[in-house]
JSON list of C-alpha atoms in Angstrom, two decimals:
[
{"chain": "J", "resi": 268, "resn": "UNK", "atom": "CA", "xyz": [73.64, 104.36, 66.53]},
{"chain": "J", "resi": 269, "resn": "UNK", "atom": "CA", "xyz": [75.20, 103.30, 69.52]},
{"chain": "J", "resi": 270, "resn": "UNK", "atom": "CA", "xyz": [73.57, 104.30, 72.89]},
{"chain": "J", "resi": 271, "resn": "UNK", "atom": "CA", "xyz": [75.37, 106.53, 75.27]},
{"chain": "J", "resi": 272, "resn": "UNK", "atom": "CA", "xyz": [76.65, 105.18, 77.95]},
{"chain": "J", "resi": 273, "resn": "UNK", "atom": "CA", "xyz": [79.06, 108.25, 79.55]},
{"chain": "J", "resi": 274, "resn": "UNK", "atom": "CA", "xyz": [77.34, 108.18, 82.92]},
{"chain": "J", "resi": 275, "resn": "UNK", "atom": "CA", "xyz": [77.98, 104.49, 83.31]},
{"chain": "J", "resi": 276, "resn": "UNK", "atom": "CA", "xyz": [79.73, 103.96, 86.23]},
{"chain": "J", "resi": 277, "resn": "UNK", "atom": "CA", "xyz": [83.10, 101.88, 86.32]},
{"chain": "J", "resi": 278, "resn": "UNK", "atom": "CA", "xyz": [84.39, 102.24, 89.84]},
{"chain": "J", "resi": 279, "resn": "UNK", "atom": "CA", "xyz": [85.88, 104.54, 92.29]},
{"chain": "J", "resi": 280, "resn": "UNK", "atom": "CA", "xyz": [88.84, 106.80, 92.71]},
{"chain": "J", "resi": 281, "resn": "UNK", "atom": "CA", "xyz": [91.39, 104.97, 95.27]},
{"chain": "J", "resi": 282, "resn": "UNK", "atom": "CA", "xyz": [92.57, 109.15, 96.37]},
{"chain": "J", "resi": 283, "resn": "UNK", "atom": "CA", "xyz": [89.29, 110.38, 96.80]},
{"chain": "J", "resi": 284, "resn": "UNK", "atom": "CA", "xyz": [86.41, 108.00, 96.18]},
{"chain": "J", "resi": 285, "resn": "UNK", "atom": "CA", "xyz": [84.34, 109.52, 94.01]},
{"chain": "J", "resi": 286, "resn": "UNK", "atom": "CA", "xyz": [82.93, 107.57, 91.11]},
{"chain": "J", "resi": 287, "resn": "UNK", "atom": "CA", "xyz": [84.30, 107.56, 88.02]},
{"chain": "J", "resi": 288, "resn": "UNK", "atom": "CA", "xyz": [82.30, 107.30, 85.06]},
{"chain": "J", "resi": 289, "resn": "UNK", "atom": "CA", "xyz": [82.83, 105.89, 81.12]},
{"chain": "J", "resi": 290, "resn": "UNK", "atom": "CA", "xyz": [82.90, 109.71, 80.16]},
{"chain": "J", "resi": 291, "resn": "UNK", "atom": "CA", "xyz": [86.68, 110.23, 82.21]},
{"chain": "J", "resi": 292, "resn": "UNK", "atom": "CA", "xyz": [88.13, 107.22, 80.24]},
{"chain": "J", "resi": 293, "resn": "UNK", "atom": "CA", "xyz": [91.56, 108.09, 78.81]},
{"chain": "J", "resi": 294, "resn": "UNK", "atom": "CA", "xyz": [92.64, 104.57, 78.00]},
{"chain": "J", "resi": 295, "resn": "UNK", "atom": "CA", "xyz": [91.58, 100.70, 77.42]},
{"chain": "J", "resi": 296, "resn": "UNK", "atom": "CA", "xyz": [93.97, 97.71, 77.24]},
{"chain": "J", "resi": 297, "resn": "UNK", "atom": "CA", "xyz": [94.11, 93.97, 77.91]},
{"chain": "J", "resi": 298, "resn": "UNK", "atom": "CA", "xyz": [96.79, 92.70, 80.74]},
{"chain": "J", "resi": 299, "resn": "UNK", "atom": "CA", "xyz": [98.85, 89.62, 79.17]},
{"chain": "J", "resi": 300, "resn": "UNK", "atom": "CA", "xyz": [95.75, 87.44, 81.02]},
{"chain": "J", "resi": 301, "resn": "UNK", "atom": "CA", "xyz": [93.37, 88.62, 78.88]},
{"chain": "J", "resi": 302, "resn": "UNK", "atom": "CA", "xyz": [91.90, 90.82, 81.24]},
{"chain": "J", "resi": 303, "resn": "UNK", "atom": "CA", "xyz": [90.24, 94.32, 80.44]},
{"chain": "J", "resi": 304, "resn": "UNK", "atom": "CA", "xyz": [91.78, 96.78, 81.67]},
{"chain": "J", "resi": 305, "resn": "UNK", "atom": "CA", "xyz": [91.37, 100.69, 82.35]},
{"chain": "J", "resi": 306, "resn": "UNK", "atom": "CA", "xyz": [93.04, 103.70, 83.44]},
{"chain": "J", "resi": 307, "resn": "UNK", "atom": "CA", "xyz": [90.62, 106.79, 83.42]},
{"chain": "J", "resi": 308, "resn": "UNK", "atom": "CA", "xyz": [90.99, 110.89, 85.25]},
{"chain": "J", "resi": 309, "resn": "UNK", "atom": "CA", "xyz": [88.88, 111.15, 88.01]},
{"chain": "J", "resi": 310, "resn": "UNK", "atom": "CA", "xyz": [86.37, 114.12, 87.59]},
{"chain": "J", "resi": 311, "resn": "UNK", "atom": "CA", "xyz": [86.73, 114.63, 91.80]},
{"chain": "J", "resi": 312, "resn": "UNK", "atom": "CA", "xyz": [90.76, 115.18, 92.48]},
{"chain": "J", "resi": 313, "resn": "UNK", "atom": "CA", "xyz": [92.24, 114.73, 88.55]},
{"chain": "J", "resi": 314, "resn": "UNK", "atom": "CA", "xyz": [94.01, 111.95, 88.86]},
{"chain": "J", "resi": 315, "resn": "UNK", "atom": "CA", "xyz": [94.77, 108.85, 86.75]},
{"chain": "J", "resi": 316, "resn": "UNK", "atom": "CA", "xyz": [93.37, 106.53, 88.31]},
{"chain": "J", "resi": 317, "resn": "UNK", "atom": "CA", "xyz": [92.39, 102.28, 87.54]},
{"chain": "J", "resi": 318, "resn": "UNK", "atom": "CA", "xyz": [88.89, 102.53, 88.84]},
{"chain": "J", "resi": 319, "resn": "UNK", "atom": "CA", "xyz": [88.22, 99.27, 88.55]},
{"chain": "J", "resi": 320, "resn": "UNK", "atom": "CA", "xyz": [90.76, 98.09, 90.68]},
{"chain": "J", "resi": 321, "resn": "UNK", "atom": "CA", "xyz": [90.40, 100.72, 93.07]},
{"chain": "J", "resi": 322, "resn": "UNK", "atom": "CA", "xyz": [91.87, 100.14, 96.29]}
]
């Protein structure tokens, strides 16, 4: 069995900065570079947010 890893950290929230964690993930994808990619809900404001990538 797989270990759980929902509390993992993945980045911040670019509207409110709180981190956002594996758990909030709502979808994966690769960009046409091959990149991973990530757009999750943060659990501070709601939003969709690319925490990754925050700015």
């Amino acid at each position: 069995m797989a270990p759980d890893n929902r509390q993992a950290v993945l980045g911040t929230c670019s509207f409110c900065g709180d981190n956002v964690t594996e758990g909030y993930v709502i979808l994966r994808y690769e960009t046409t570079a091959g990149e991973p990619g990530v757009w999750a809900e943060c659990p501070g404001c709601g939003e969709v947010v690319d925490p990754t990538n925050a700015q």
